mmCIF file of C-alpha atoms in Angstrom:
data_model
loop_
_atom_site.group_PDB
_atom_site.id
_atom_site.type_symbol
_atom_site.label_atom_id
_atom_site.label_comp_id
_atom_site.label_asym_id
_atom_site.label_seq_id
_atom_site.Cartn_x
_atom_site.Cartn_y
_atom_site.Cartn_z
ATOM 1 C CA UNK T 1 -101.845 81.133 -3.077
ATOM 2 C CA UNK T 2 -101.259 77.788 -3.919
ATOM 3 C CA UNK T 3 -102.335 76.148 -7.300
ATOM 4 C CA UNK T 4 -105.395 74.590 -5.815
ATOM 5 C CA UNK T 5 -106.453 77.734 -4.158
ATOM 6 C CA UNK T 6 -106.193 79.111 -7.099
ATOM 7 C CA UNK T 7 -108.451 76.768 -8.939
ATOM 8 C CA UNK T 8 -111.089 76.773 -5.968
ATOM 9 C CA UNK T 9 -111.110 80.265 -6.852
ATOM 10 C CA UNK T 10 -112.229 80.011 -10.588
ATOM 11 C CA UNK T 11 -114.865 77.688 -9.606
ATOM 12 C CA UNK T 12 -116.446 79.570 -7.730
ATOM 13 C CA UNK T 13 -116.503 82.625 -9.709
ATOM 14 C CA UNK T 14 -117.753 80.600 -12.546
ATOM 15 C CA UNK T 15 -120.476 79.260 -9.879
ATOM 16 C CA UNK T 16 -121.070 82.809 -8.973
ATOM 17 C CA UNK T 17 -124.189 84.933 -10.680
ATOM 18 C CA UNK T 18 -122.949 86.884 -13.030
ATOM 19 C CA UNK T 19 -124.163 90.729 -14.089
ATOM 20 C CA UNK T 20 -128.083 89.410 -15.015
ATOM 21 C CA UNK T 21 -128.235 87.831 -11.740
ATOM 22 C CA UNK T 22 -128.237 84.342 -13.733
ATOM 23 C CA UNK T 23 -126.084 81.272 -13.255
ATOM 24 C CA UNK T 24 -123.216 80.698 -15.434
ATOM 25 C CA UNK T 25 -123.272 77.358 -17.006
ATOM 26 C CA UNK T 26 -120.717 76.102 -19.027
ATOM 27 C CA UNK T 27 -121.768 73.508 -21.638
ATOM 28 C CA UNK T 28 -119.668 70.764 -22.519
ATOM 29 C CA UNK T 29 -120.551 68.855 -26.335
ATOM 30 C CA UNK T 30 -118.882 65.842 -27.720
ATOM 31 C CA UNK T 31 -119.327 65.250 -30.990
ATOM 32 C CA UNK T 32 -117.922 62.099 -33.471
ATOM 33 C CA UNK T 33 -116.701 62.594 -36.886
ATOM 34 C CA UNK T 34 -116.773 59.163 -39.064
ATOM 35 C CA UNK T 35 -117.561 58.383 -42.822
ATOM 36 C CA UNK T 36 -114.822 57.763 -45.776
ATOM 37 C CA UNK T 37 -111.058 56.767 -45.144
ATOM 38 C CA UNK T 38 -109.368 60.334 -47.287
ATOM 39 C CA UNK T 39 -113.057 61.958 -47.417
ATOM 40 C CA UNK T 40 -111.856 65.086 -45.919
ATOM 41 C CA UNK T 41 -112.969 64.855 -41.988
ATOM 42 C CA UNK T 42 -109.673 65.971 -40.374
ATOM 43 C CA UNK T 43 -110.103 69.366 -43.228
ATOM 44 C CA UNK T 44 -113.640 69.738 -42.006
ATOM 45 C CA UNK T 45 -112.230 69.650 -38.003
ATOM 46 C CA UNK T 46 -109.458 72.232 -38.560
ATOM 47 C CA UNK T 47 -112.001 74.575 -40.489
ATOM 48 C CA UNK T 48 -114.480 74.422 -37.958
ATOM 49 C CA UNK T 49 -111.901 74.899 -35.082
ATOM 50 C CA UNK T 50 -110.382 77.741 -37.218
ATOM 51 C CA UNK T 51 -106.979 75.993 -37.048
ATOM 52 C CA UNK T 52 -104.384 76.854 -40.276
ATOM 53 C CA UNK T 53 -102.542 73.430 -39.775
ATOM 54 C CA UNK T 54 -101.874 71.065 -42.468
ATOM 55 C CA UNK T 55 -103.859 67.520 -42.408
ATOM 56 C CA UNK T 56 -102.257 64.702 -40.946
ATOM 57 C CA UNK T 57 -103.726 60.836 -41.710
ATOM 58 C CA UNK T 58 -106.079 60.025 -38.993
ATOM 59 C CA UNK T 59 -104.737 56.594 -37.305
ATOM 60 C CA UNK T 60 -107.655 54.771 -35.659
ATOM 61 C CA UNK T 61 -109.303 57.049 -33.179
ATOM 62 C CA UNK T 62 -107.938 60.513 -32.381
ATOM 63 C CA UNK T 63 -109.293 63.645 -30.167
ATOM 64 C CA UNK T 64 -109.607 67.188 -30.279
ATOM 65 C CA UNK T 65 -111.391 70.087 -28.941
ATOM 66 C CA UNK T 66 -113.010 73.960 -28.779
ATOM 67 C CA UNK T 67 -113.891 76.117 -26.941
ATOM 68 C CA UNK T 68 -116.418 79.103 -27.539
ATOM 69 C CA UNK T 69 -117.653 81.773 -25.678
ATOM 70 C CA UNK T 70 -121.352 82.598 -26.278
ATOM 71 C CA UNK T 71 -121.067 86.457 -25.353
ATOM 72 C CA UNK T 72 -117.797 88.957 -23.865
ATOM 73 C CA UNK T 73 -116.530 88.096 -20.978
ATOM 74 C CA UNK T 74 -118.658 84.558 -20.327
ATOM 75 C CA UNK T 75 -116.363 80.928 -19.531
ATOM 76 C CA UNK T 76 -116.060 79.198 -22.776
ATOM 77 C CA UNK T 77 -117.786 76.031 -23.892
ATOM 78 C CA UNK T 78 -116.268 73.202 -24.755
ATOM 79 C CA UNK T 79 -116.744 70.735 -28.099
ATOM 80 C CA UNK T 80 -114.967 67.384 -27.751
ATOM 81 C CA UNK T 81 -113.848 66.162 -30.828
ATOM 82 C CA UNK T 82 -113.462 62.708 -32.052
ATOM 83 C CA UNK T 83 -112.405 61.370 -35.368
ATOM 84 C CA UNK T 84 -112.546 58.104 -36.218
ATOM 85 C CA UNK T 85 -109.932 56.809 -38.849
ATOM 86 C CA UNK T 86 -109.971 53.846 -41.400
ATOM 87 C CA UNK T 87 -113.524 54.533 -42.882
ATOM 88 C CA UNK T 88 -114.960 50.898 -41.924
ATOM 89 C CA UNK T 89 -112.175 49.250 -40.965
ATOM 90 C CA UNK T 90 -112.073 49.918 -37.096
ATOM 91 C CA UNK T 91 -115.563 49.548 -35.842
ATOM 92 C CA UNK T 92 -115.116 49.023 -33.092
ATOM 93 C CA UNK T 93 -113.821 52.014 -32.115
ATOM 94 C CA UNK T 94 -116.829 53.824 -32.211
ATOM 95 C CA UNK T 95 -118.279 52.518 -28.509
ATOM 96 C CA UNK T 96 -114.825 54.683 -27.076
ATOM 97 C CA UNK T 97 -116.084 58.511 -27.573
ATOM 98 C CA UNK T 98 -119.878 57.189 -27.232
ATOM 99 C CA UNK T 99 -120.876 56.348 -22.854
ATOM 100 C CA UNK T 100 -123.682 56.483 -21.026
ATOM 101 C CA UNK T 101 -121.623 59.487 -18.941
ATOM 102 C CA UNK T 102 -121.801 61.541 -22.543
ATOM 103 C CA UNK T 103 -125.040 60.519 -24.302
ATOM 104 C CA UNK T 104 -127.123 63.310 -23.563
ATOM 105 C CA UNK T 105 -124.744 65.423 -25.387
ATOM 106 C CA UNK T 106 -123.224 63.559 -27.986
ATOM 107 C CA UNK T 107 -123.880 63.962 -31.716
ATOM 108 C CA UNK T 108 -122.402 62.275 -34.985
ATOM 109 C CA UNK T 109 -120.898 63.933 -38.267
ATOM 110 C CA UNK T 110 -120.854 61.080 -40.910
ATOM 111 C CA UNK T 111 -118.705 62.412 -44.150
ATOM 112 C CA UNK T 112 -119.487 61.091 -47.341
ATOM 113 C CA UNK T 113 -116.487 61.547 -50.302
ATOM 114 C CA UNK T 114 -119.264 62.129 -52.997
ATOM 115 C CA UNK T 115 -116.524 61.286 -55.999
ATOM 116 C CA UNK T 116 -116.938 57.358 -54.977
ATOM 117 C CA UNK T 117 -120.512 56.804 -55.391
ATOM 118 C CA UNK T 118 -119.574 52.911 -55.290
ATOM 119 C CA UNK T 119 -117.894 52.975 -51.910
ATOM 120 C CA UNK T 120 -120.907 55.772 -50.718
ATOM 121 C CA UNK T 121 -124.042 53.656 -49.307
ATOM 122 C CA UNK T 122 -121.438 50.918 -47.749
ATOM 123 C CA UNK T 123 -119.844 53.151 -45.962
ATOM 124 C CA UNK T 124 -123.114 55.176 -44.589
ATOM 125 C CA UNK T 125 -124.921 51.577 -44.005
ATOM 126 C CA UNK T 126 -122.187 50.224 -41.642
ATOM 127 C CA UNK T 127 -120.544 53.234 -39.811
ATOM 128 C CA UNK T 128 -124.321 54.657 -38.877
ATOM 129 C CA UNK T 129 -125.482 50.951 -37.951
ATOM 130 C CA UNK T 130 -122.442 50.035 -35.514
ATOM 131 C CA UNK T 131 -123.271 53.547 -33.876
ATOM 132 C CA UNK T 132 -126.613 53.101 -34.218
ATOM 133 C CA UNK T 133 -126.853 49.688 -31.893
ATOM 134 C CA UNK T 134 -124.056 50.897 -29.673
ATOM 135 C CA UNK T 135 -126.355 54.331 -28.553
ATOM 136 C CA UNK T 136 -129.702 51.989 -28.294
ATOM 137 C CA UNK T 137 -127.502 49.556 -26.351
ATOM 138 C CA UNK T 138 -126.854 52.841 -23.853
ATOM 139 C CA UNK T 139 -130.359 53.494 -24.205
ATOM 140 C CA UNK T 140 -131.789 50.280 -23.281
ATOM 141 C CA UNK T 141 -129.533 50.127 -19.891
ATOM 142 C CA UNK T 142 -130.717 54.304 -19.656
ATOM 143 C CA UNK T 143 -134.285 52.812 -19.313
ATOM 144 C CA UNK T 144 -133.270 50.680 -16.117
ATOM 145 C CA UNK T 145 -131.242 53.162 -14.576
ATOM 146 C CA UNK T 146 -132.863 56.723 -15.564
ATOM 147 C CA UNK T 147 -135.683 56.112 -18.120
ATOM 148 C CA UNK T 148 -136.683 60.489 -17.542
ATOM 149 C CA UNK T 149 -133.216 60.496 -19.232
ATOM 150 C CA UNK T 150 -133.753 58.061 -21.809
ATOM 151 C CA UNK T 151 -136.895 59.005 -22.688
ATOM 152 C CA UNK T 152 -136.031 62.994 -23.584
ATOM 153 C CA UNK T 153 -133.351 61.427 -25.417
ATOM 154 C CA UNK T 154 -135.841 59.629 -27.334
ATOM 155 C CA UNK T 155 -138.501 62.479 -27.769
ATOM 156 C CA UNK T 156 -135.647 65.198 -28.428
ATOM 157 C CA UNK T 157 -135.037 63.395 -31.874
ATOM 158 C CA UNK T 158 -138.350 63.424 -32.683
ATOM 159 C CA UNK T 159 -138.586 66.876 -32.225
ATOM 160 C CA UNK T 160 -137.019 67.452 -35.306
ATOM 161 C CA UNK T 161 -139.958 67.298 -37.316
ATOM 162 C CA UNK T 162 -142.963 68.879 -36.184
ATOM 163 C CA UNK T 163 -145.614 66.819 -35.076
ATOM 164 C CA UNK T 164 -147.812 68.309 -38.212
ATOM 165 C CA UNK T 165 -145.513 67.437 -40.279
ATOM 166 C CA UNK T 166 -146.634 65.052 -43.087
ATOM 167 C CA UNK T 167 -143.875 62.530 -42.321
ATOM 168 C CA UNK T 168 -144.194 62.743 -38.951
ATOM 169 C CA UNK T 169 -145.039 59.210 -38.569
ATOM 170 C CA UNK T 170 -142.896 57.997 -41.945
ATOM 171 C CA UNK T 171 -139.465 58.575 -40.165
ATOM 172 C CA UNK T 172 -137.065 56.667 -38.483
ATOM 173 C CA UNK T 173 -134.976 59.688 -36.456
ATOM 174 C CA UNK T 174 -131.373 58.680 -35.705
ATOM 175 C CA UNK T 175 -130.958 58.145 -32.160
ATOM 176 C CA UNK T 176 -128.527 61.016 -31.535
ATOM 177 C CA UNK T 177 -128.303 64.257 -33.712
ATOM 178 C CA UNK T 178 -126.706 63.749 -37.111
ATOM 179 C CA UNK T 179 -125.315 65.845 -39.745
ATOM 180 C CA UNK T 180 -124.061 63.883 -42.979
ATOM 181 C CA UNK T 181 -121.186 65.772 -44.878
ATOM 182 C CA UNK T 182 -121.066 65.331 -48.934
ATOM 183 C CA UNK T 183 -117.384 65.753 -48.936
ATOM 184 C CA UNK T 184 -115.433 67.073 -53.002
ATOM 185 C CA UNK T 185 -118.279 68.432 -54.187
ATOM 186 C CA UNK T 186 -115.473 70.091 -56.660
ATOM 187 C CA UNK T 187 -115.263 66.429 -57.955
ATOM 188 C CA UNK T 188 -118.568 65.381 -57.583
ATOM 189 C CA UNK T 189 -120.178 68.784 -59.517
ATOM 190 C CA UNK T 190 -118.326 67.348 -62.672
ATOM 191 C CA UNK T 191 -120.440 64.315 -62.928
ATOM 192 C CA UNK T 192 -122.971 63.849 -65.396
ATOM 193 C CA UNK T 193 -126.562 65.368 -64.194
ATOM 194 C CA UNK T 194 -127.891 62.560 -63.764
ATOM 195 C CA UNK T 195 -125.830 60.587 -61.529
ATOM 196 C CA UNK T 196 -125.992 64.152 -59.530
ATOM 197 C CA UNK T 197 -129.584 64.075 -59.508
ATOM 198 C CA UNK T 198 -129.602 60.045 -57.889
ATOM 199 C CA UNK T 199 -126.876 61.101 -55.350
ATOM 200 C CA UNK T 200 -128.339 64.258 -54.530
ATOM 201 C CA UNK T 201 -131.618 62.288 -54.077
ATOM 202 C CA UNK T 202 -130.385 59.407 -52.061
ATOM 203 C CA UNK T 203 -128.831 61.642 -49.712
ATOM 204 C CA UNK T 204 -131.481 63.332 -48.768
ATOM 205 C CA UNK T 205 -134.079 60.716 -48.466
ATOM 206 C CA UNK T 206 -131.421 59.413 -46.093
ATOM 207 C CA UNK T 207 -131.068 62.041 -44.363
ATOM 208 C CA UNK T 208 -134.970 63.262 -44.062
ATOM 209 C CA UNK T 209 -135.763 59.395 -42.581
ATOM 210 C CA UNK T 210 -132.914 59.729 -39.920
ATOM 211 C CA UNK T 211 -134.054 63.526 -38.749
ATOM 212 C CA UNK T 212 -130.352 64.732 -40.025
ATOM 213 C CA UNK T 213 -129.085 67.502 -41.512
ATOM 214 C CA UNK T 214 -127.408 67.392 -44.651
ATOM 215 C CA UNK T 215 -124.508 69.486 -46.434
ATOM 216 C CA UNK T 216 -122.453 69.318 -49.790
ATOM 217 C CA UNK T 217 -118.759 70.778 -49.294
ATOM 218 C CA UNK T 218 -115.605 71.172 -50.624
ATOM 219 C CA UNK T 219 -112.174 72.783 -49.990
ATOM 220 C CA UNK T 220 -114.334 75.791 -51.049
ATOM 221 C CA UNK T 221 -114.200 78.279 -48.169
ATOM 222 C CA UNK T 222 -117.687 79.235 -48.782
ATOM 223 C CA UNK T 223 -119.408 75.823 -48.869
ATOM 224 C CA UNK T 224 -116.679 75.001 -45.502
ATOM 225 C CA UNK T 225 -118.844 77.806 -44.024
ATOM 226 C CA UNK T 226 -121.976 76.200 -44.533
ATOM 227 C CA UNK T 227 -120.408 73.327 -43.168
ATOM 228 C CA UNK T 228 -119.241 74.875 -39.897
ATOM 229 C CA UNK T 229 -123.277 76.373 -39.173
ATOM 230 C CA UNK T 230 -124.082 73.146 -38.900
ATOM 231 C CA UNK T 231 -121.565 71.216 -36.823
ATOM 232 C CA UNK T 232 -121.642 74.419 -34.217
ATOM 233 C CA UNK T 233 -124.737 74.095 -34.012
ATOM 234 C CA UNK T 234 -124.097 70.534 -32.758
ATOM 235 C CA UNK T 235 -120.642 71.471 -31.090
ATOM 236 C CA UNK T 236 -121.878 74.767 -29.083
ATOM 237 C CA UNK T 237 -125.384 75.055 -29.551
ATOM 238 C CA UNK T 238 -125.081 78.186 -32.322
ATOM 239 C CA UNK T 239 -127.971 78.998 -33.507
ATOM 240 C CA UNK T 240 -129.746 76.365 -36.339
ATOM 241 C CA UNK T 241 -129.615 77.780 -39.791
ATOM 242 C CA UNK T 242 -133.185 78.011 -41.946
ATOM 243 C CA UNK T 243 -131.745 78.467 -44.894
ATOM 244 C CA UNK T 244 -132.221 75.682 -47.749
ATOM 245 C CA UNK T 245 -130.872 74.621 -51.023
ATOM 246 C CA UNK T 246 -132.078 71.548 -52.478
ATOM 247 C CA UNK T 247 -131.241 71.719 -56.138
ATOM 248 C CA UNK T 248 -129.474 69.176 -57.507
ATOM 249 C CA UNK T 249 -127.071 71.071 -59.832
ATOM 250 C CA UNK T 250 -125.838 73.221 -56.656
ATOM 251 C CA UNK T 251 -124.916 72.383 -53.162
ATOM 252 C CA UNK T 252 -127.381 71.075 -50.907
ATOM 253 C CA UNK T 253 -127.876 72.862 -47.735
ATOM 254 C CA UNK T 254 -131.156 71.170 -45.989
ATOM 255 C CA UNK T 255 -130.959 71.467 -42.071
ATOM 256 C CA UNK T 256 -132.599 68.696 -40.157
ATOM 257 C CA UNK T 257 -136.282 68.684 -40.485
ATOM 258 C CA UNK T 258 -136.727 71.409 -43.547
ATOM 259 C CA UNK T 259 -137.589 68.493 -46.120
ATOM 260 C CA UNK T 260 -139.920 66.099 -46.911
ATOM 261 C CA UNK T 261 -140.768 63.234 -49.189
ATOM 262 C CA UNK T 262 -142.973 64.914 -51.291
ATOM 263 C CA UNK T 263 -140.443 67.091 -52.114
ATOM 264 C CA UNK T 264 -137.509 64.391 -52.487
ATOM 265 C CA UNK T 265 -139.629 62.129 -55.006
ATOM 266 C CA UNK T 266 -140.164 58.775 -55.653
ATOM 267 C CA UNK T 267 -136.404 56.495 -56.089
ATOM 268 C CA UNK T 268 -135.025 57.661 -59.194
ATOM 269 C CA UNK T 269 -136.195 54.451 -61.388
ATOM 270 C CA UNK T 270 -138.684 53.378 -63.529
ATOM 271 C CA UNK T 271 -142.108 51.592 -62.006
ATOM 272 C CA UNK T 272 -141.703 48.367 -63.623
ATOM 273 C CA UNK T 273 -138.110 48.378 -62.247
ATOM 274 C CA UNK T 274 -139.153 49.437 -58.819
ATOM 275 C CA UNK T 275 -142.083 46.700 -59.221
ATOM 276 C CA UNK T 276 -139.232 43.883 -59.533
ATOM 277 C CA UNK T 277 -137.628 45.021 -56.340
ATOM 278 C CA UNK T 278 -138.538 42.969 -53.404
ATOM 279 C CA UNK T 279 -137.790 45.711 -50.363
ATOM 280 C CA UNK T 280 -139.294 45.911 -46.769
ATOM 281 C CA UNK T 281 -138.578 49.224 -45.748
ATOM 282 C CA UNK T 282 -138.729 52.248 -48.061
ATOM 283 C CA UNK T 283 -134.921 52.697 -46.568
ATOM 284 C CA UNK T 284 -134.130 49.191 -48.335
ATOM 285 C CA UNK T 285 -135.999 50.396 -51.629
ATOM 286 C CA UNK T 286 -133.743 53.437 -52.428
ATOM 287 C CA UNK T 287 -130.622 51.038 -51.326
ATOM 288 C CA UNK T 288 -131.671 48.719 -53.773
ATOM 289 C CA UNK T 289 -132.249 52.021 -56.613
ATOM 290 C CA UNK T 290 -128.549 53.273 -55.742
ATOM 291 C CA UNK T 291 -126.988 50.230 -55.952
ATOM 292 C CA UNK T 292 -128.437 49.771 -59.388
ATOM 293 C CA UNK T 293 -126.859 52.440 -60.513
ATOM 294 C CA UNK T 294 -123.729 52.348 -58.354
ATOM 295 C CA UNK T 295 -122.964 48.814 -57.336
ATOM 296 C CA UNK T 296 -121.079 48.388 -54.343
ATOM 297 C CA UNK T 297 -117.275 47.889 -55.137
ATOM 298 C CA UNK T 298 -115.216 45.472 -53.225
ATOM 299 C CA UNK T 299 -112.259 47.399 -51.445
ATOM 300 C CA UNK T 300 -110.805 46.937 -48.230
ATOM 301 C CA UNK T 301 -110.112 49.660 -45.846
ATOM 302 C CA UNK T 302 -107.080 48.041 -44.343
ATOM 303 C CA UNK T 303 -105.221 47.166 -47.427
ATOM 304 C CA UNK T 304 -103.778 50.829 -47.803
ATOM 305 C CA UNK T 305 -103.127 50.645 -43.809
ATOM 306 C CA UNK T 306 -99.633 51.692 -43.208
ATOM 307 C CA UNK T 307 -98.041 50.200 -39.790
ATOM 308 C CA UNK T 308 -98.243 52.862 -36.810
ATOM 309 C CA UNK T 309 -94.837 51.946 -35.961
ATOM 310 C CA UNK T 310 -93.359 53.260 -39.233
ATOM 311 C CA UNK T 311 -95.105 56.077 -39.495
ATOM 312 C CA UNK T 312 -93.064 59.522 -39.170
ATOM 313 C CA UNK T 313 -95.506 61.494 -37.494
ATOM 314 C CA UNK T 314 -95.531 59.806 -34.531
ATOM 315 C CA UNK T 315 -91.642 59.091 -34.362
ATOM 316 C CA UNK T 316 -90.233 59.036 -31.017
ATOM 317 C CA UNK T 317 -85.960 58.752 -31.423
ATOM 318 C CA UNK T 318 -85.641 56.568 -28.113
ATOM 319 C CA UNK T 319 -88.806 54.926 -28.607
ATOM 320 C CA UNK T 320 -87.538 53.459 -32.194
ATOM 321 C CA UNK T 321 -84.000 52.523 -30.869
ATOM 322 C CA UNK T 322 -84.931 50.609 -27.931
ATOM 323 C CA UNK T 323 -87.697 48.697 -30.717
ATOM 324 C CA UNK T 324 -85.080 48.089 -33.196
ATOM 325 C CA UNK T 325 -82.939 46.472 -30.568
ATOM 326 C CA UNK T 326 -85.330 44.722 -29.345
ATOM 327 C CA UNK T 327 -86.444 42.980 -33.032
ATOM 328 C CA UNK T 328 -82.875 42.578 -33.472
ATOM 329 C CA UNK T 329 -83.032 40.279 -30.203
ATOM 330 C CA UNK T 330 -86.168 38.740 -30.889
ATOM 331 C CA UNK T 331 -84.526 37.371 -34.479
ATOM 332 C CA UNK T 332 -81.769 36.414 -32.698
ATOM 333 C CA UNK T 333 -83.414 34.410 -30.027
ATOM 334 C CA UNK T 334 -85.723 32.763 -33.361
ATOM 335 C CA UNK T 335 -82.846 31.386 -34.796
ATOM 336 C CA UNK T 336 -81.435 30.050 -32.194
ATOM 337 C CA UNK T 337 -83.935 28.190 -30.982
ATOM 338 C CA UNK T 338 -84.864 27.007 -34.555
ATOM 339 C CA UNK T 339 -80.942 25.911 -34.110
ATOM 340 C CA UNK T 340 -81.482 23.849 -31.083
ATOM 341 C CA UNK T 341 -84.503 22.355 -32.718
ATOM 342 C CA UNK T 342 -82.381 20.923 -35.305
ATOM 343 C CA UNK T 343 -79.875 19.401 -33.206
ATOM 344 C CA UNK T 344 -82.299 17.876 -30.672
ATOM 345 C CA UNK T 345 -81.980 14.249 -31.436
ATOM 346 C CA UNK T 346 -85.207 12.547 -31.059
ATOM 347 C CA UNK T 347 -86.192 9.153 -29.813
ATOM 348 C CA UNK T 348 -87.360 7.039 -32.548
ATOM 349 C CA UNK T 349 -89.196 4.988 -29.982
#
């Protein structure tokens, strides 16, 4: 048999019923990790995929996947993974991973590195609005072309909260499933209580008005566990966890839809403070809370950005010898045409 006999072959047996008389269907996720340039994402990846490799930098956008199989003997899904490096710094990037081919299935993993509190709601703000605008942008072109599509899209979200739930109608769901990661909670669990207790807070307001799900880890293989229920559940459809932590001096656990804001409290500040805050949205009054605390700190993503070229890990011997030589050429030709410059002898006309 030749190869594509062969393959002809597997299809078809994967087409075929199997023993319950049922189609096989083979599920394909993709799902986008994002969030904090050194917050841990790559860690959280190789955990999830059971991988014992060592974590390499993440340069701009890089891809991975899994496979699971749901029961013995069925075809394994598939989980595509996507990491986005650079924390804010590359954007753009985000509308690669993210199509109208893939939306049906895609969700987002945002990871938060809880020990910089300053850098936290900058981070969240602009990597979940970029994605945000890029998925309704899918959406809006969804409703031209297949609005039944667009509209369970839509609906699914909702779904996360019952529609008897109190805050049914107080929510803003995030347009694809979301879990946000509190990455070093090792760090973070040596703060004073009550910066905990704001974080802790913040983070799950956030999360409860977006419909996500929300987890504190660490290099801890038992809060890495927690950590993995969640993102399979995104990745190959695992079952959802119901289990819930939501004290502030432990890690929080809270799948998607398991909270509510009578639970999480008013912001964490005073009424006369909270009186002298102009805000629009309750979203822009907890921003405005935070960064009271935690003002935003200027830093720049790129500025630690090392240059692809010179970076070991993806050093290629023939690759590097042909660029030298050609920099060596390109000086070359510089100064010699800087030379005939020089000796060009203008008209003074």
């Amino acid at each position: 048999d030749t190869l594509w006999d062969l393959a002809i072959a597997e299809v078809e047996k994967r087409e075929n019923p199997d023993d319950d008389g049922k189609r096989v269907e083979v599920w394909e996720k993709s799902v986008l990790f994002m969030g904090n340039k050194n917050g841990g994402k790559t860690t959280i990846i190789l955990r999830c995929l059971e991988r014992e490799e060592i974590p390499k930098p993440t340069l701009a956008l890089e891809y991975t996947f899994g496979r699971r199989a749901r029961r013995h003997n069925a075809p394994k899904d598939v989980a595509h993974f996507w990491e986005l490096g650079g924390g804010t710094s590359l954007l753009d990037l985000i509308r690669i991973p993210i199509t109208s081919n893939n939306i049906r299935s895609f969700a987002a993993v945002l990871v938060l590195d809880l020990s910089k509190p300053n850098e936290l709601w900058t981070t969240m703000e602009k990597l979940l609005q970029v994605t945000r605008n890029h998925v309704n942008k899918i959406l809006s072109k969804l409703e031209k072309t297949n609005a039944e599509v667009a509209t369970e899209i839509k609906q699914r979200m909702r779904n996360n909260l019952q529609r008897d739930h109190p805050d049914y109608e107080l929510v803003d769901p995030f347009p694809i499933p979301l879990v946000i990661i509190g990455s070093k909670y090792d760090i973070f669990h040596e703060f004073d209580s009550e910066m905990r207790k704001i974080i802790s807070k913040t983070l799950r307001f956030v999360s409860h008005y977006y419909g996500a799900s929300l987890v504190f880890t660490s290099k801890s293989e038992a809060l890495l566990l927690k950590a993995r229920v969640l993102i399979n559940h995104l990745a190959f459809g695992y079952d959802k966890s119901k289990s819930v932590s939501v004290d502030h001096s432990k890690p929080l656990f809270i799948p998607a839809g398991l909270d509510s804001l009578s639970q999480i409290g008013p912001p964490p500040a005073s009424d006369s403070d909270i009186g002298k805050m102009r805000a629009n949205t309750p979203l822009e009054l907890w921003k405005k809370v935070f960064e009271k605390t935690f003002p935003p700190k200027n830093f720049c993503d790129l500025q630690d950005t090392k240059d692809p070229a010179q970076d070991l890990q993806y050093a290629e011997y023939e690759v590097d010898v042909m660029r030298a030589q050609k920099n060596q050429e390109l000086e070359q030709y510089k100064r010699n045409a800087s030379k005939s410059w020089k000796e060009m002898d203008f008209d003074s006309d």
